[in-house]
mmCIF file of C-alpha atoms and ligand atoms in Angstrom:
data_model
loop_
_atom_site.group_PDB
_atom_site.id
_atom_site.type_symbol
_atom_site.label_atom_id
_atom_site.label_comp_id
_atom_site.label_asym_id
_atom_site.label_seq_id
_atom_site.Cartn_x
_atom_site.Cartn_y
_atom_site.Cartn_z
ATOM 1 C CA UNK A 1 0.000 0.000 0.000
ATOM 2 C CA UNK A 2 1.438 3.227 -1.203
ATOM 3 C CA UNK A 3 1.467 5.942 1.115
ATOM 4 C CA UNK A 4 -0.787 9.320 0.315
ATOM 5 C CA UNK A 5 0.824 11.547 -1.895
ATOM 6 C CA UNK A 6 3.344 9.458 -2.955
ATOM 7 C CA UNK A 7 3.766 10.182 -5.793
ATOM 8 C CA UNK A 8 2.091 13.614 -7.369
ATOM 9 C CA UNK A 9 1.045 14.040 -10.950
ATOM 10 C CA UNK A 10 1.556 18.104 -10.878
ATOM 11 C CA UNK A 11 -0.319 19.499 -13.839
ATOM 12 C CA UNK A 12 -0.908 23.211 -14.768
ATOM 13 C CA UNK A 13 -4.505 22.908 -16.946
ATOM 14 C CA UNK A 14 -6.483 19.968 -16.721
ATOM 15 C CA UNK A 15 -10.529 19.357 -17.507
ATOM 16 C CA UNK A 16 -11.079 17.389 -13.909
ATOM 17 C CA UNK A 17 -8.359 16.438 -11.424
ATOM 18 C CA UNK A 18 -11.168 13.108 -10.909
ATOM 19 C CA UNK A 19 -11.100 12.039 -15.030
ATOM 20 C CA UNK A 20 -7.440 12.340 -14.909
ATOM 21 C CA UNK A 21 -6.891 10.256 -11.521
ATOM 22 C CA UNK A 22 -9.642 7.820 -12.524
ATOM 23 C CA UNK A 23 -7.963 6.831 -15.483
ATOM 24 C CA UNK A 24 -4.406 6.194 -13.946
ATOM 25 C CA UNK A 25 -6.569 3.939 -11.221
ATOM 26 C CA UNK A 26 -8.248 1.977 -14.331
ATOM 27 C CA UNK A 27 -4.834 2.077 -15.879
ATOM 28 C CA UNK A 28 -3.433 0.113 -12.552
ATOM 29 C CA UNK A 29 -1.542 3.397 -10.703
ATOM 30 C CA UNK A 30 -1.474 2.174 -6.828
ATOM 31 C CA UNK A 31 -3.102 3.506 -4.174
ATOM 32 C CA UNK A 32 -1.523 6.977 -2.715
ATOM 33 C CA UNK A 33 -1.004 8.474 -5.907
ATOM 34 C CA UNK A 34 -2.526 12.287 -6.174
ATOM 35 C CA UNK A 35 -3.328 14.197 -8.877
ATOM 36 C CA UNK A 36 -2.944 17.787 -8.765
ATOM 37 C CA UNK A 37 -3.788 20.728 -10.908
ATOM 38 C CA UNK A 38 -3.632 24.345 -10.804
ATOM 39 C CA UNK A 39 -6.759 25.225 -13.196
ATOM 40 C CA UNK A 40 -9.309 22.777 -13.788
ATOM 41 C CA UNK A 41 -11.629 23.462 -17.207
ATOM 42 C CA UNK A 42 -14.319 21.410 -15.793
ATOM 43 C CA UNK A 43 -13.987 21.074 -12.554
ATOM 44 C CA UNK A 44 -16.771 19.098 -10.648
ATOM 45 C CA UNK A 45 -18.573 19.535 -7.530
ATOM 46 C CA UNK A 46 -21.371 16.926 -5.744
ATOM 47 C CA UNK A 47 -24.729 16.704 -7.597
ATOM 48 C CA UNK A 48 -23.250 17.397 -10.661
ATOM 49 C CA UNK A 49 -22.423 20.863 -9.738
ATOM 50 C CA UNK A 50 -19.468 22.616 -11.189
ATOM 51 C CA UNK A 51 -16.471 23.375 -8.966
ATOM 52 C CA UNK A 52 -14.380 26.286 -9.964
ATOM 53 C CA UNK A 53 -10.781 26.488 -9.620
ATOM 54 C CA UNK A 54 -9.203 29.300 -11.797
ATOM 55 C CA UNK A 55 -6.223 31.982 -11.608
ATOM 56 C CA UNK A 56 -5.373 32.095 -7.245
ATOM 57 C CA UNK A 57 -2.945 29.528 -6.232
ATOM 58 C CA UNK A 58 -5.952 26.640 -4.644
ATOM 59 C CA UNK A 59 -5.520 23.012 -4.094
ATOM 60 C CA UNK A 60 -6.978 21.125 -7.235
ATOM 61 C CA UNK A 61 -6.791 17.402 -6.196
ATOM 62 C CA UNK A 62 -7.778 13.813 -6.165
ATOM 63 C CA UNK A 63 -6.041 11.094 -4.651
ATOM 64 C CA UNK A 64 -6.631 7.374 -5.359
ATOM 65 C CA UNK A 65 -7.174 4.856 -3.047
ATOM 66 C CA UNK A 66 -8.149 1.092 -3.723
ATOM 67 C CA UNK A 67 -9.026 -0.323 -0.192
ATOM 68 C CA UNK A 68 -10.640 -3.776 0.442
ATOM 69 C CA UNK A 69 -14.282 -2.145 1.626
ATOM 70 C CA UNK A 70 -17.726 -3.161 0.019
ATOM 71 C CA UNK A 71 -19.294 -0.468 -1.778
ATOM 72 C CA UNK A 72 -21.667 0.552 0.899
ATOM 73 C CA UNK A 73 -18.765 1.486 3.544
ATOM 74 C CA UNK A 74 -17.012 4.357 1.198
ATOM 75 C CA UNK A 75 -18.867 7.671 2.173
ATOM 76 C CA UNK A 76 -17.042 6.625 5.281
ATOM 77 C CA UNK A 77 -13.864 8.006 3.195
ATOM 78 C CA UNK A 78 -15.428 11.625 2.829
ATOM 79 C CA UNK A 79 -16.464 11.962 6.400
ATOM 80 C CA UNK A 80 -13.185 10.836 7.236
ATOM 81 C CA UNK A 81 -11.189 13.365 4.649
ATOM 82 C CA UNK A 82 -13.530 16.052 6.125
ATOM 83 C CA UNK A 83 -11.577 15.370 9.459
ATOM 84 C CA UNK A 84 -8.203 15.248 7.918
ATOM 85 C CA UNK A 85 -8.736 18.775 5.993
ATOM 86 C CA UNK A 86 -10.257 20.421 8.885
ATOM 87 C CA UNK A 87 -7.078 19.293 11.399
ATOM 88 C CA UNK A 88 -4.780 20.513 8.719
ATOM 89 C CA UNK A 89 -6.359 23.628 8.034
ATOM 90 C CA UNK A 90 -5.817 23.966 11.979
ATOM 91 C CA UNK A 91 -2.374 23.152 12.401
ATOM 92 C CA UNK A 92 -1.326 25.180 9.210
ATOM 93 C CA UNK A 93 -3.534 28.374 9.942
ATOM 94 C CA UNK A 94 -4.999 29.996 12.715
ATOM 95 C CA UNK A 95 -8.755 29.423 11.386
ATOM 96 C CA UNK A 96 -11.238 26.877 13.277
ATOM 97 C CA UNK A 97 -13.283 25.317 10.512
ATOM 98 C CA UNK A 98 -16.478 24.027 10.672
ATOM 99 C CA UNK A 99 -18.111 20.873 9.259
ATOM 100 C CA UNK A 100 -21.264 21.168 7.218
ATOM 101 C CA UNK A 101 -22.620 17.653 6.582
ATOM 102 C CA UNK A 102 -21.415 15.796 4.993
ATOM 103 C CA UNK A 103 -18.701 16.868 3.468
ATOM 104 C CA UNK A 104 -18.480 21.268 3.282
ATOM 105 C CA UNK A 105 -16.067 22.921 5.143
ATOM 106 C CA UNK A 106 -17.047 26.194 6.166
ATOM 107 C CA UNK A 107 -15.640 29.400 7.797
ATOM 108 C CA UNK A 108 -18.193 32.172 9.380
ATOM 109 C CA UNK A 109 -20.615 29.749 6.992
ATOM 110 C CA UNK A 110 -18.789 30.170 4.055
ATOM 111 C CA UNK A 111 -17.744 27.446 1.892
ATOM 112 C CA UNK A 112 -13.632 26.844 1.944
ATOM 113 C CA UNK A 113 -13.686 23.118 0.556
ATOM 114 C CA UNK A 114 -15.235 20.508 -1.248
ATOM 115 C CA UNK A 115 -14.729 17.086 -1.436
ATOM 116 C CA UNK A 116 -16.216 14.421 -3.569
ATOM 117 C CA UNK A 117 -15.820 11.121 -3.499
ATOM 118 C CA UNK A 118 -16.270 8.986 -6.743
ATOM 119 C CA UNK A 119 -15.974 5.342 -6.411
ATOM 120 C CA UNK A 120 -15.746 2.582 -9.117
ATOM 121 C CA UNK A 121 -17.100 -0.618 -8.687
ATOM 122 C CA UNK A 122 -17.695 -3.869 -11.346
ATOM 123 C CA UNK A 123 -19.101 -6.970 -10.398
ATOM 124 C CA UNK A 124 -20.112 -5.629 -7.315
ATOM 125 C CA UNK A 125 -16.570 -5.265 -6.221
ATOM 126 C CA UNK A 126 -14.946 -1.611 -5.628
ATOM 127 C CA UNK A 127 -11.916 -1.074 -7.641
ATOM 128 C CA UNK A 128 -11.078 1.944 -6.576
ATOM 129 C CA UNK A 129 -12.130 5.313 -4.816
ATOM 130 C CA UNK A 130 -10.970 8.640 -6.190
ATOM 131 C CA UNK A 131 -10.872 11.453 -3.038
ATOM 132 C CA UNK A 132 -11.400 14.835 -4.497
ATOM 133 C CA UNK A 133 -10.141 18.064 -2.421
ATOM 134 C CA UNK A 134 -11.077 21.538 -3.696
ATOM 135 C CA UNK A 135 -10.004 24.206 -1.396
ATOM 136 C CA UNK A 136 -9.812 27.643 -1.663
ATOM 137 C CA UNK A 137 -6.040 29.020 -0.496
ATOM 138 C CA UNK A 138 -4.191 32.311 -1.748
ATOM 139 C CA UNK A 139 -7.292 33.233 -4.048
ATOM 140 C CA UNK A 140 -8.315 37.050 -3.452
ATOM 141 C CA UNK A 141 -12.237 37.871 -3.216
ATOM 142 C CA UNK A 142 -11.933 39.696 -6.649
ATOM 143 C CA UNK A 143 -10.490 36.264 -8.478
ATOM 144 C CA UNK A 144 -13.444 34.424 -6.563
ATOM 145 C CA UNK A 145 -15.695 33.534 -9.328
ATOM 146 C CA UNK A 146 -18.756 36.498 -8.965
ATOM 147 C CA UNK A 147 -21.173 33.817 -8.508
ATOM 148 C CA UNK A 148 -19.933 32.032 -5.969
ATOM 149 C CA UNK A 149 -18.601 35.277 -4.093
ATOM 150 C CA UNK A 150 -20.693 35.323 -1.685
ATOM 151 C CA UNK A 151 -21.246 31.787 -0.343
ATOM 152 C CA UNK A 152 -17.377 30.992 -0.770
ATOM 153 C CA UNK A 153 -14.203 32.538 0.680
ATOM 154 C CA UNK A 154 -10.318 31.509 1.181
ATOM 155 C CA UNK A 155 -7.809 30.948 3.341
ATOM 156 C CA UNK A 156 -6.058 34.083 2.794
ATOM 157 C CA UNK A 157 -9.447 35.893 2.646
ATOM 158 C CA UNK A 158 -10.197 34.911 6.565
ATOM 159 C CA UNK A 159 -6.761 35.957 7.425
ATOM 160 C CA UNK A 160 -5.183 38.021 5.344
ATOM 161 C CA UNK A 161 -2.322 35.888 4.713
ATOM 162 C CA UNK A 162 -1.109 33.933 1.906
ATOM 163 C CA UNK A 163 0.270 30.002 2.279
ATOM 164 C CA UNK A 164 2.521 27.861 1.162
ATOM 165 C CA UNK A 165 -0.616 25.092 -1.111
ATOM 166 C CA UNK A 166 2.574 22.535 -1.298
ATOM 167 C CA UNK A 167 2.740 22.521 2.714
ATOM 168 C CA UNK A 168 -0.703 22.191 3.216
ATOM 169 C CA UNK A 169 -1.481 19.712 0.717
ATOM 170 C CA UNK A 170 1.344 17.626 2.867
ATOM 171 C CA UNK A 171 -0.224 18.563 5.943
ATOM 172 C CA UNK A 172 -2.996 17.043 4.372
ATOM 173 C CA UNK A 173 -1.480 14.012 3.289
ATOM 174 C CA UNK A 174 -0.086 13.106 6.497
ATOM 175 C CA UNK A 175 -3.861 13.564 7.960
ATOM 176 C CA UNK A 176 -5.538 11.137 5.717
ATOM 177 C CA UNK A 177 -2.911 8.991 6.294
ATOM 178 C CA UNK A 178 -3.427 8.397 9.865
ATOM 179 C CA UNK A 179 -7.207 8.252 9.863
ATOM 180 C CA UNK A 180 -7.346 6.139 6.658
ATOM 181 C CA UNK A 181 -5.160 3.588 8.132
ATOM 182 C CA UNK A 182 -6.856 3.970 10.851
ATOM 183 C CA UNK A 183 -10.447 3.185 9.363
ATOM 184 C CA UNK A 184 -9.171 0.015 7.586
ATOM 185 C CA UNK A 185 -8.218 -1.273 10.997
ATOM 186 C CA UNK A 186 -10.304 -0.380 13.575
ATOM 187 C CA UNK A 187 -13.721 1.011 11.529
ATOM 188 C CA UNK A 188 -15.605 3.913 12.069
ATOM 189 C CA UNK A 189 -16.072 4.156 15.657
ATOM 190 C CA UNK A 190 -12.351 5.955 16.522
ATOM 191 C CA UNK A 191 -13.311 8.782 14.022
ATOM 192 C CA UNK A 192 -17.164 9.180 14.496
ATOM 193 C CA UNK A 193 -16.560 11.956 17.400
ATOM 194 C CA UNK A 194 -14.123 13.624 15.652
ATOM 195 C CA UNK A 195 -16.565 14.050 13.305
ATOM 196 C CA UNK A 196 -18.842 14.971 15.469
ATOM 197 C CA UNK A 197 -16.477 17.712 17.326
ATOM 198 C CA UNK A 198 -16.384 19.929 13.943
ATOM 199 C CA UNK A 199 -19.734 19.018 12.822
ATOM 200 C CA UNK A 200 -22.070 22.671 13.469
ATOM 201 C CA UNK A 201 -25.499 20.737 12.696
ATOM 202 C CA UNK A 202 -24.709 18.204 15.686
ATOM 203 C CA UNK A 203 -26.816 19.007 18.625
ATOM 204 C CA UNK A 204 -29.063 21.332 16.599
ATOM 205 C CA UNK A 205 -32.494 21.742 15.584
ATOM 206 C CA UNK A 206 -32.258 21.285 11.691
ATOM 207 C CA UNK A 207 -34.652 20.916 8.793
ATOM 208 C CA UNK A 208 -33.636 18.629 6.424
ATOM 209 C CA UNK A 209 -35.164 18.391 2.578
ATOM 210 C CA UNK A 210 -35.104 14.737 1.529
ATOM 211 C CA UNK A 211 -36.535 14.937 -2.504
ATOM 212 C CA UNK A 212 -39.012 18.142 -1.993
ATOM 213 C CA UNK A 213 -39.821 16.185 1.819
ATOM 214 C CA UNK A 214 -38.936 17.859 4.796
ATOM 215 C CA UNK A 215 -37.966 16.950 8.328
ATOM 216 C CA UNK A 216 -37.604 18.886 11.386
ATOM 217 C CA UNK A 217 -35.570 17.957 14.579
ATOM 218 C CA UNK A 218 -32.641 17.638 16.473
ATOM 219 C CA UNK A 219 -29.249 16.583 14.884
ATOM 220 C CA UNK A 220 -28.532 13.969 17.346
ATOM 221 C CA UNK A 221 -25.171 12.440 15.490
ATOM 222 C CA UNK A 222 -24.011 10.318 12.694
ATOM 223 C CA UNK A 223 -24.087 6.598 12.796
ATOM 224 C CA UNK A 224 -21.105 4.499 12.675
ATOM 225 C CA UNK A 225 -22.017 3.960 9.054
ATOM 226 C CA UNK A 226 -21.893 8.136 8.648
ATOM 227 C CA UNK A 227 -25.749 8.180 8.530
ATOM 228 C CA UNK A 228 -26.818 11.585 9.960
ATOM 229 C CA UNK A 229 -29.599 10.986 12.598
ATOM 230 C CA UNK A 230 -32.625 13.202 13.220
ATOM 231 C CA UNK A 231 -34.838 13.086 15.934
ATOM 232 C CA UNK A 232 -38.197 14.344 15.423
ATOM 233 C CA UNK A 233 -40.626 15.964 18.202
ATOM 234 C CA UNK A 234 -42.369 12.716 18.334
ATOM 235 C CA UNK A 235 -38.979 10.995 19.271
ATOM 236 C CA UNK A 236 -38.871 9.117 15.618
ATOM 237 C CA UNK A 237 -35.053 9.102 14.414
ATOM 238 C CA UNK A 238 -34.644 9.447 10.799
ATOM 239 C CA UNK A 239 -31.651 8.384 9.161
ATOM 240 C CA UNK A 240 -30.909 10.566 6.516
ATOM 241 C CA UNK A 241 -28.622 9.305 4.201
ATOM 242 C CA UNK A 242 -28.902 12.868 1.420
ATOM 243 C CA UNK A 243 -30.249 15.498 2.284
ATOM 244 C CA UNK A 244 -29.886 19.375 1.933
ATOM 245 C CA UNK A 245 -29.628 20.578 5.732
ATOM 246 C CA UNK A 246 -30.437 23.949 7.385
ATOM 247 C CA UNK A 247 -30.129 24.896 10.947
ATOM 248 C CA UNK A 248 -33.807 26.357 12.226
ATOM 249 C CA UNK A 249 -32.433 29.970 13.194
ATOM 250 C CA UNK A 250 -30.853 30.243 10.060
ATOM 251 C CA UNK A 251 -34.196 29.901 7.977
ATOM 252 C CA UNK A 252 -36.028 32.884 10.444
HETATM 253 C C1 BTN B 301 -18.339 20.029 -3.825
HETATM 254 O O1 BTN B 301 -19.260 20.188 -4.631
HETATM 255 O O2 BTN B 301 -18.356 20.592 -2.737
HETATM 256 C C2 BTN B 301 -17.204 19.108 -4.146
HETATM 257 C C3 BTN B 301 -16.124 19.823 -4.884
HETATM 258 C C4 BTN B 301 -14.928 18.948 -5.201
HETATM 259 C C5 BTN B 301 -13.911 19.684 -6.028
HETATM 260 C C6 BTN B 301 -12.662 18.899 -6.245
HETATM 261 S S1 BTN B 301 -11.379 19.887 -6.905
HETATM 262 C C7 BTN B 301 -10.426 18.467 -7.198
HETATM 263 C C8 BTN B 301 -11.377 17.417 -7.732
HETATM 264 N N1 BTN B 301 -11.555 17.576 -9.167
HETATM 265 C C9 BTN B 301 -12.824 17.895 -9.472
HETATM 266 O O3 BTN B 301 -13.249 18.068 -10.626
HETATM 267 N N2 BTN B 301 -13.553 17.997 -8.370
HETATM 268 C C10 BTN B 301 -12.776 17.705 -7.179
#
């Protein structure tokens, strides 16, 4: 088993960091290996979203990974990265993200990163996961795409600062490492409070839309399957597996 970041495929222009990486993984490149890029052309976000990353000096990246886990037991990988990005972002910077489920990091509610997590399976069997990071570092307010300008922010935005991407992208590296490692042996259980600690939602009253339906109640948690739970008034817990989340005094 390779260790993350291994090996980096550095380029300057790509379409998506995720076409590039899943083609090396098809192609038989080992686990570990990361694909960077400075621009992406068609960079993509969750629910087919697009995920800009232009002029600014941001992390662009997708990292493969191939572990022996049954389909089912991989959005445990993008709770887990969530962790890892948020206790980088720490150590590197003096900023305290937050955790919007399941995988948004935010600062004072603005979005910093994205991660999606693609996985490839035949016959049933996964052959391989590809871990994309987006994350917003040296890029100034007026390079912030205009549309997005007001729900997203950077690093050096929140504290006037620029960093070192290389660094962090380590930082990162070293992260996932631990807690990946750490997943394949012991499960979920280890890194479920963690997850919990930077998670806003948890502990909250939060309406959640599940296709047009909605739910009100308390954010009690995530399962050790990364299921968020929802208690109702009535007591009920709802395990949502999808769902768009707001906290109550945010929609008054
Ligand atoms: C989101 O919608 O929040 C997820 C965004 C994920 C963006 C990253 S950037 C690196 C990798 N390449 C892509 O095209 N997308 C992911």
């Amino acid at each position: 088993m390779g260790k993350i970041g291994h090996l980096i495929y550095q380029e300057k222009i790509v379409d998506s960091t995720q076409f590039l990486a899943a083609s090396l993984a098809s192609e038989g490149a080992e686990e570990g290996v990361v694909v960077s890029a400075n621009i992406q052309t068609a960079g993509r976000g969750q629910k087919k979203r697009t995920w800009y990353t232009g002029e600014g000096d941001n992390i662009a990246m997708s990292i493969i990974l191939k572990p022996h886990l049954l389909p089912h037991e991989c959005p445990q990988i993008t709770l887990l990265a969530a962790v890892a990005v948020v206790q980088a972002i720490e150590e590197v910077t003096s900023l305290k993200p937050t955790i919007k489920w399941p995988n948004d990091i935010l600062i004072n509610e603005k979005k910093l990163v994205g991660i999606l997590t693609e996985m490839k399976i035949s016959q049933n069997e996964l052959q391989h996961i590809i871990l994309g990071i987006g994350m917003n570092v040296n890029v100034s307010l007026e390079l912030l795409d205009k549309e997005i300008r007001h729900i997203a922010t950077s690093i050096s935005i929140e504290t006037g600062n620029q960093f070192d991407k290389i660094n962090l992208m380590k930082v990162i590296f070293d992260k996932l490492e631990i807690l990946y490692r750490q997943f394949l042996e012991n499960g979920f259980t280890a890194i479920k409070p963690l997850w919990e600690k930077y998670a806003t939602i948890v502990r909250n009253e939060v309406i959640a839309n599940v296709n047009g339906i909605q739910i009100e109640g308390k954010a009690t948690g995530i399962s050790n399957n990364g299921i968020l739970l929802i208690e109702d008034n009535m007591g009920k817990i709802h395990e949502l597996y999808s769902a768009d989340i707001s906290m109550k005094s945010a929609q008054k």
